[in-house]
């Protein structure tokens, strides 16, 4: 057992290497499941004989609980011990992963995915918080760089490994793979990672706010997913109205609580508010794109699960290689141009995906898929690191953790709503993923919608984001916390540690 963390551990020491290993393994568990699940969806639907709505819930149940509880998870770690909450999160996530892998039907799988999200909300904020609390100030940037870089490698190989598992032993191993990761992570964390708390943590936890936010998202998501099946029935309309009312109640509760989970005062920064709106537009588009593209490649183009995962790999590889340079560029020229140009490039990449059709071959990949994912990847490289840095720089340093958590939650909520709404808006029927012709037709309607969200984000950034380089003053040339490989697809910022909910 180690002593309490005092911020003196060095990266090069044995203790430092153990901490980096533990936090990378823990965060990689949550990251892998969020990046590989889309590749497995067609096989899950076939094996469990379920419809498109169940596949949407398979993705959204995880994002729902994660987005709704991630700020509360960071607050629990600050109060009760970051290592303790991190370890609980790893155990919770591993048990939920086992339930996912053994699920006999779609209902059990969806419920288990929701439990996975709860575990992710506990362990994800703790991974970076442990690094920030344990390492010497001079080594923190290097430690976070190692954490981000190794996590980026995991994100890059995730779809490849996931596709191989789906085509080989089966989709259940996408979830069961978390068990050996947890088996390594737990004893290392208990033996080698020091405990740490925030001595200034006080007040009550905003459980009511977290519950209202999660329930509002759940009801709106239910209404969007069930409309194609049930139409404007009483349950659907009731869920939609209830979700809106709970959302209003959440805002009122946060405005009047002494210790809110999301302090309204943080939105007094016009820059912070604007960039979070841009974040919502961008990650709604990306969430919809990766959900639908993985199915399009398999159902329409005839790719295997491994082929589909590998086909989309260049976007993550480009981010892994060039995000640091993009962050440095954004710091020198200011965020306005990257946040305007990046979404436009990503939108162009999504429109290029309209060329993807029947007939999987190397030549068709080189002509149709590769140009699309390369342009999309370049847009994400230009966009993501400056977006993260601008969010953090828009508030006082003491609220950077809270700002990052809010931005992360906004991005996840955006992806959640996009996966729920896009099939409805594109006219995708419950059995569309089983029919190549029907899915291809709705995919052609959905991609311009995703591109339109990116264009909207670009316009908002152009009109609202400051042009001065000082807008990213929080970053230094060596700082990989903000400018490094911070956000593989569907994992924005990866910096959710911070004080929230009365801490």
mmCIF file of N, CA, C and O in Angstrom, residues 285-286 289 293 296 342-357 367-377 440 442-455:
data_model
loop_
_atom_site.group_PDB
_atom_site.id
_atom_site.type_symbol
_atom_site.label_atom_id
_atom_site.label_comp_id
_atom_site.label_asym_id
_atom_site.label_seq_id
_atom_site.Cartn_x
_atom_site.Cartn_y
_atom_site.Cartn_z
ATOM 1 N N UNK A 285 -22.515 15.359 -35.313
ATOM 2 C CA UNK A 285 -22.205 14.912 -36.669
ATOM 3 C C UNK A 285 -21.302 13.684 -36.657
ATOM 4 O O UNK A 285 -21.536 12.708 -37.383
ATOM 5 N N UNK A 286 -20.260 13.711 -35.816
ATOM 6 C CA UNK A 286 -19.329 12.579 -35.768
ATOM 7 C C UNK A 286 -20.008 11.328 -35.207
ATOM 8 O O UNK A 286 -19.775 10.215 -35.694
ATOM 9 N N UNK A 289 -22.136 9.926 -37.937
ATOM 10 C CA UNK A 289 -21.320 9.412 -39.033
ATOM 11 C C UNK A 289 -20.746 8.038 -38.708
ATOM 12 O O UNK A 289 -20.869 7.095 -39.503
ATOM 13 N N UNK A 293 -21.793 4.806 -40.755
ATOM 14 C CA UNK A 293 -20.771 4.390 -41.728
ATOM 15 C C UNK A 293 -20.316 2.958 -41.501
ATOM 16 O O UNK A 293 -20.068 2.218 -42.460
ATOM 17 N N UNK A 296 -22.974 0.935 -43.036
ATOM 18 C CA UNK A 296 -22.957 1.110 -44.490
ATOM 19 C C UNK A 296 -21.860 0.269 -45.129
ATOM 20 O O UNK A 296 -22.078 -0.400 -46.152
ATOM 21 N N UNK A 342 -11.801 23.486 -39.830
ATOM 22 C CA UNK A 342 -11.861 22.069 -39.491
ATOM 23 C C UNK A 342 -13.218 21.438 -39.735
ATOM 24 O O UNK A 342 -13.308 20.390 -40.400
ATOM 25 N N UNK A 343 -14.318 22.026 -39.236
ATOM 26 C CA UNK A 343 -15.631 21.432 -39.502
ATOM 27 C C UNK A 343 -15.978 21.383 -40.981
ATOM 28 O O UNK A 343 -16.639 20.438 -41.435
ATOM 29 N N UNK A 344 -15.534 22.384 -41.750
ATOM 30 C CA UNK A 344 -15.831 22.373 -43.184
ATOM 31 C C UNK A 344 -15.114 21.219 -43.882
ATOM 32 O O UNK A 344 -15.686 20.551 -44.756
ATOM 33 N N UNK A 345 -13.871 20.971 -43.509
ATOM 34 C CA UNK A 345 -13.141 19.830 -44.079
ATOM 35 C C UNK A 345 -13.804 18.514 -43.680
ATOM 36 O O UNK A 345 -13.964 17.608 -44.519
ATOM 37 N N UNK A 346 -14.180 18.400 -42.415
ATOM 38 C CA UNK A 346 -14.846 17.175 -41.974
ATOM 39 C C UNK A 346 -16.171 16.977 -42.712
ATOM 40 O O UNK A 346 -16.530 15.850 -43.083
ATOM 41 N N UNK A 347 -16.897 18.067 -42.944
ATOM 42 C CA UNK A 347 -18.151 17.970 -43.699
ATOM 43 C C UNK A 347 -17.900 17.474 -45.117
ATOM 44 O O UNK A 347 -18.660 16.645 -45.644
ATOM 45 N N UNK A 348 -16.828 17.966 -45.734
ATOM 46 C CA UNK A 348 -16.487 17.502 -47.080
ATOM 47 C C UNK A 348 -16.177 16.009 -47.081
ATOM 48 O O UNK A 348 -16.588 15.279 -48.000
ATOM 49 N N UNK A 349 -15.478 15.542 -46.036
ATOM 50 C CA UNK A 349 -15.193 14.107 -45.943
ATOM 51 C C UNK A 349 -16.457 13.279 -45.835
ATOM 52 O O UNK A 349 -16.574 12.215 -46.451
ATOM 53 N N UNK A 350 -17.428 13.755 -45.068
ATOM 54 C CA UNK A 350 -18.691 13.020 -44.942
ATOM 55 C C UNK A 350 -19.452 12.982 -46.255
ATOM 56 O O UNK A 350 -20.055 11.957 -46.614
ATOM 57 N N UNK A 351 -19.432 14.068 -46.983
ATOM 58 C CA UNK A 351 -20.115 14.069 -48.284
ATOM 59 C C UNK A 351 -19.418 13.135 -49.268
ATOM 60 O O UNK A 351 -20.080 12.524 -50.119
ATOM 61 N N UNK A 352 -18.102 13.022 -49.162
ATOM 62 C CA UNK A 352 -17.381 12.077 -50.032
ATOM 63 C C UNK A 352 -17.792 10.632 -49.755
ATOM 64 O O UNK A 352 -17.685 9.774 -50.638
ATOM 65 N N UNK A 353 -18.254 10.350 -48.540
ATOM 66 C CA UNK A 353 -18.708 8.992 -48.224
ATOM 67 C C UNK A 353 -19.941 8.601 -49.026
ATOM 68 O O UNK A 353 -20.298 7.416 -49.096
ATOM 69 N N UNK A 354 -20.603 9.557 -49.633
ATOM 70 C CA UNK A 354 -21.759 9.236 -50.475
ATOM 71 C C UNK A 354 -21.357 8.405 -51.692
ATOM 72 O O UNK A 354 -22.211 7.803 -52.340
ATOM 73 N N UNK A 355 -20.067 8.376 -52.014
ATOM 74 C CA UNK A 355 -19.591 7.581 -53.143
ATOM 75 C C UNK A 355 -19.510 6.098 -52.801
ATOM 76 O O UNK A 355 -19.373 5.260 -53.702
ATOM 77 N N UNK A 356 -19.569 5.766 -51.522
ATOM 78 C CA UNK A 356 -19.434 4.368 -51.098
ATOM 79 C C UNK A 356 -20.722 3.617 -51.425
ATOM 80 O O UNK A 356 -21.804 4.012 -50.992
ATOM 81 N N UNK A 357 -20.592 2.552 -52.184
ATOM 82 C CA UNK A 357 -21.749 1.757 -52.571
ATOM 83 C C UNK A 357 -21.404 0.286 -52.614
ATOM 84 O O UNK A 357 -20.394 -0.150 -52.065
ATOM 85 N N UNK A 367 -10.539 4.442 -54.141
ATOM 86 C CA UNK A 367 -11.210 5.506 -54.880
ATOM 87 C C UNK A 367 -12.316 6.184 -54.088
ATOM 88 O O UNK A 367 -12.537 7.396 -54.232
ATOM 89 N N UNK A 368 -13.004 5.429 -53.242
ATOM 90 C CA UNK A 368 -14.210 5.951 -52.610
ATOM 91 C C UNK A 368 -14.056 6.180 -51.105
ATOM 92 O O UNK A 368 -14.376 7.251 -50.594
ATOM 93 N N UNK A 369 -13.595 5.153 -50.384
ATOM 94 C CA UNK A 369 -13.570 5.247 -48.930
ATOM 95 C C UNK A 369 -12.365 6.030 -48.431
ATOM 96 O O UNK A 369 -12.501 6.947 -47.606
ATOM 97 N N UNK A 370 -11.171 5.705 -48.919
ATOM 98 C CA UNK A 370 -9.957 6.332 -48.394
ATOM 99 C C UNK A 370 -9.952 7.849 -48.546
ATOM 100 O O UNK A 370 -9.621 8.562 -47.586
ATOM 101 N N UNK A 371 -10.308 8.415 -49.717
ATOM 102 C CA UNK A 371 -10.344 9.884 -49.791
ATOM 103 C C UNK A 371 -11.302 10.497 -48.769
ATOM 104 O O UNK A 371 -11.002 11.544 -48.177
ATOM 105 N N UNK A 372 -12.435 9.855 -48.544
ATOM 106 C CA UNK A 372 -13.413 10.393 -47.591
ATOM 107 C C UNK A 372 -12.864 10.403 -46.176
ATOM 108 O O UNK A 372 -12.951 11.419 -45.466
ATOM 109 N N UNK A 373 -12.281 9.275 -45.732
ATOM 110 C CA UNK A 373 -11.802 9.219 -44.347
ATOM 111 C C UNK A 373 -10.554 10.070 -44.156
ATOM 112 O O UNK A 373 -10.309 10.588 -43.056
ATOM 113 N N UNK A 374 -9.749 10.241 -45.213
ATOM 114 C CA UNK A 374 -8.582 11.123 -45.093
ATOM 115 C C UNK A 374 -9.004 12.574 -44.939
ATOM 116 O O UNK A 374 -8.474 13.298 -44.074
ATOM 117 N N UNK A 375 -9.952 13.027 -45.749
ATOM 118 C CA UNK A 375 -10.419 14.410 -45.630
ATOM 119 C C UNK A 375 -11.103 14.618 -44.281
ATOM 120 O O UNK A 375 -10.886 15.640 -43.613
ATOM 121 N N UNK A 376 -11.906 13.648 -43.859
ATOM 122 C CA UNK A 376 -12.534 13.730 -42.547
ATOM 123 C C UNK A 376 -11.479 13.790 -41.446
ATOM 124 O O UNK A 376 -11.577 14.605 -40.510
ATOM 125 N N UNK A 377 -10.468 12.941 -41.549
ATOM 126 C CA UNK A 377 -9.416 12.920 -40.542
ATOM 127 C C UNK A 377 -8.647 14.228 -40.475
ATOM 128 O O UNK A 377 -8.313 14.710 -39.393
ATOM 129 N N UNK A 440 -28.784 1.979 -47.956
ATOM 130 C CA UNK A 440 -28.005 2.885 -48.799
ATOM 131 C C UNK A 440 -28.789 4.165 -49.100
ATOM 132 O O UNK A 440 -28.235 5.273 -49.091
ATOM 133 N N UNK A 442 -31.172 5.593 -47.265
ATOM 134 C CA UNK A 442 -31.273 6.446 -46.088
ATOM 135 C C UNK A 442 -29.906 7.012 -45.693
ATOM 136 O O UNK A 442 -29.823 8.125 -45.169
ATOM 137 N N UNK A 443 -28.851 6.256 -45.953
ATOM 138 C CA UNK A 443 -27.499 6.761 -45.697
ATOM 139 C C UNK A 443 -27.221 7.996 -46.550
ATOM 140 O O UNK A 443 -26.611 8.971 -46.082
ATOM 141 N N UNK A 444 -27.690 7.978 -47.800
ATOM 142 C CA UNK A 444 -27.501 9.133 -48.680
ATOM 143 C C UNK A 444 -28.264 10.359 -48.176
ATOM 144 O O UNK A 444 -27.860 11.493 -48.436
ATOM 145 N N UNK A 445 -29.341 10.141 -47.449
ATOM 146 C CA UNK A 445 -30.057 11.276 -46.862
ATOM 147 C C UNK A 445 -29.417 11.735 -45.554
ATOM 148 O O UNK A 445 -29.504 12.910 -45.183
ATOM 149 N N UNK A 446 -28.804 10.813 -44.836
ATOM 150 C CA UNK A 446 -28.263 11.145 -43.518
ATOM 151 C C UNK A 446 -26.937 11.905 -43.587
ATOM 152 O O UNK A 446 -26.691 12.797 -42.775
ATOM 153 N N UNK A 447 -26.071 11.573 -44.544
ATOM 154 C CA UNK A 447 -24.754 12.215 -44.594
ATOM 155 C C UNK A 447 -24.838 13.725 -44.813
ATOM 156 O O UNK A 447 -24.113 14.486 -44.168
ATOM 157 N N UNK A 448 -25.696 14.225 -45.700
ATOM 158 C CA UNK A 448 -25.816 15.684 -45.795
ATOM 159 C C UNK A 448 -26.293 16.329 -44.500
ATOM 160 O O UNK A 448 -25.935 17.475 -44.202
ATOM 161 N N UNK A 449 -27.101 15.621 -43.720
ATOM 162 C CA UNK A 449 -27.523 16.161 -42.431
ATOM 163 C C UNK A 449 -26.335 16.289 -41.489
ATOM 164 O O UNK A 449 -26.176 17.307 -40.790
ATOM 165 N N UNK A 450 -25.480 15.258 -41.442
ATOM 166 C CA UNK A 450 -24.273 15.328 -40.613
ATOM 167 C C UNK A 450 -23.372 16.466 -41.079
ATOM 168 O O UNK A 450 -22.841 17.235 -40.259
ATOM 169 N N UNK A 451 -23.200 16.579 -42.400
ATOM 170 C CA UNK A 451 -22.377 17.661 -42.936
ATOM 171 C C UNK A 451 -22.980 19.019 -42.589
ATOM 172 O O UNK A 451 -22.250 19.983 -42.287
ATOM 173 N N UNK A 452 -24.300 19.119 -42.613
ATOM 174 C CA UNK A 452 -24.954 20.378 -42.266
ATOM 175 C C UNK A 452 -24.689 20.792 -40.830
ATOM 176 O O UNK A 452 -24.516 21.994 -40.532
ATOM 177 N N UNK A 453 -24.656 19.821 -39.904
ATOM 178 C CA UNK A 453 -24.318 20.136 -38.520
ATOM 179 C C UNK A 453 -22.909 20.708 -38.414
ATOM 180 O O UNK A 453 -22.661 21.649 -37.657
ATOM 181 N N UNK A 454 -21.995 20.147 -39.171
ATOM 182 C CA UNK A 454 -20.619 20.648 -39.154
ATOM 183 C C UNK A 454 -20.537 22.054 -39.733
ATOM 184 O O UNK A 454 -19.802 22.909 -39.219
ATOM 185 N N UNK A 455 -21.259 22.302 -40.794
ATOM 186 C CA UNK A 455 -21.284 23.653 -41.368
ATOM 187 C C UNK A 455 -21.862 24.642 -40.356
ATOM 188 O O UNK A 455 -21.347 25.763 -40.200
#
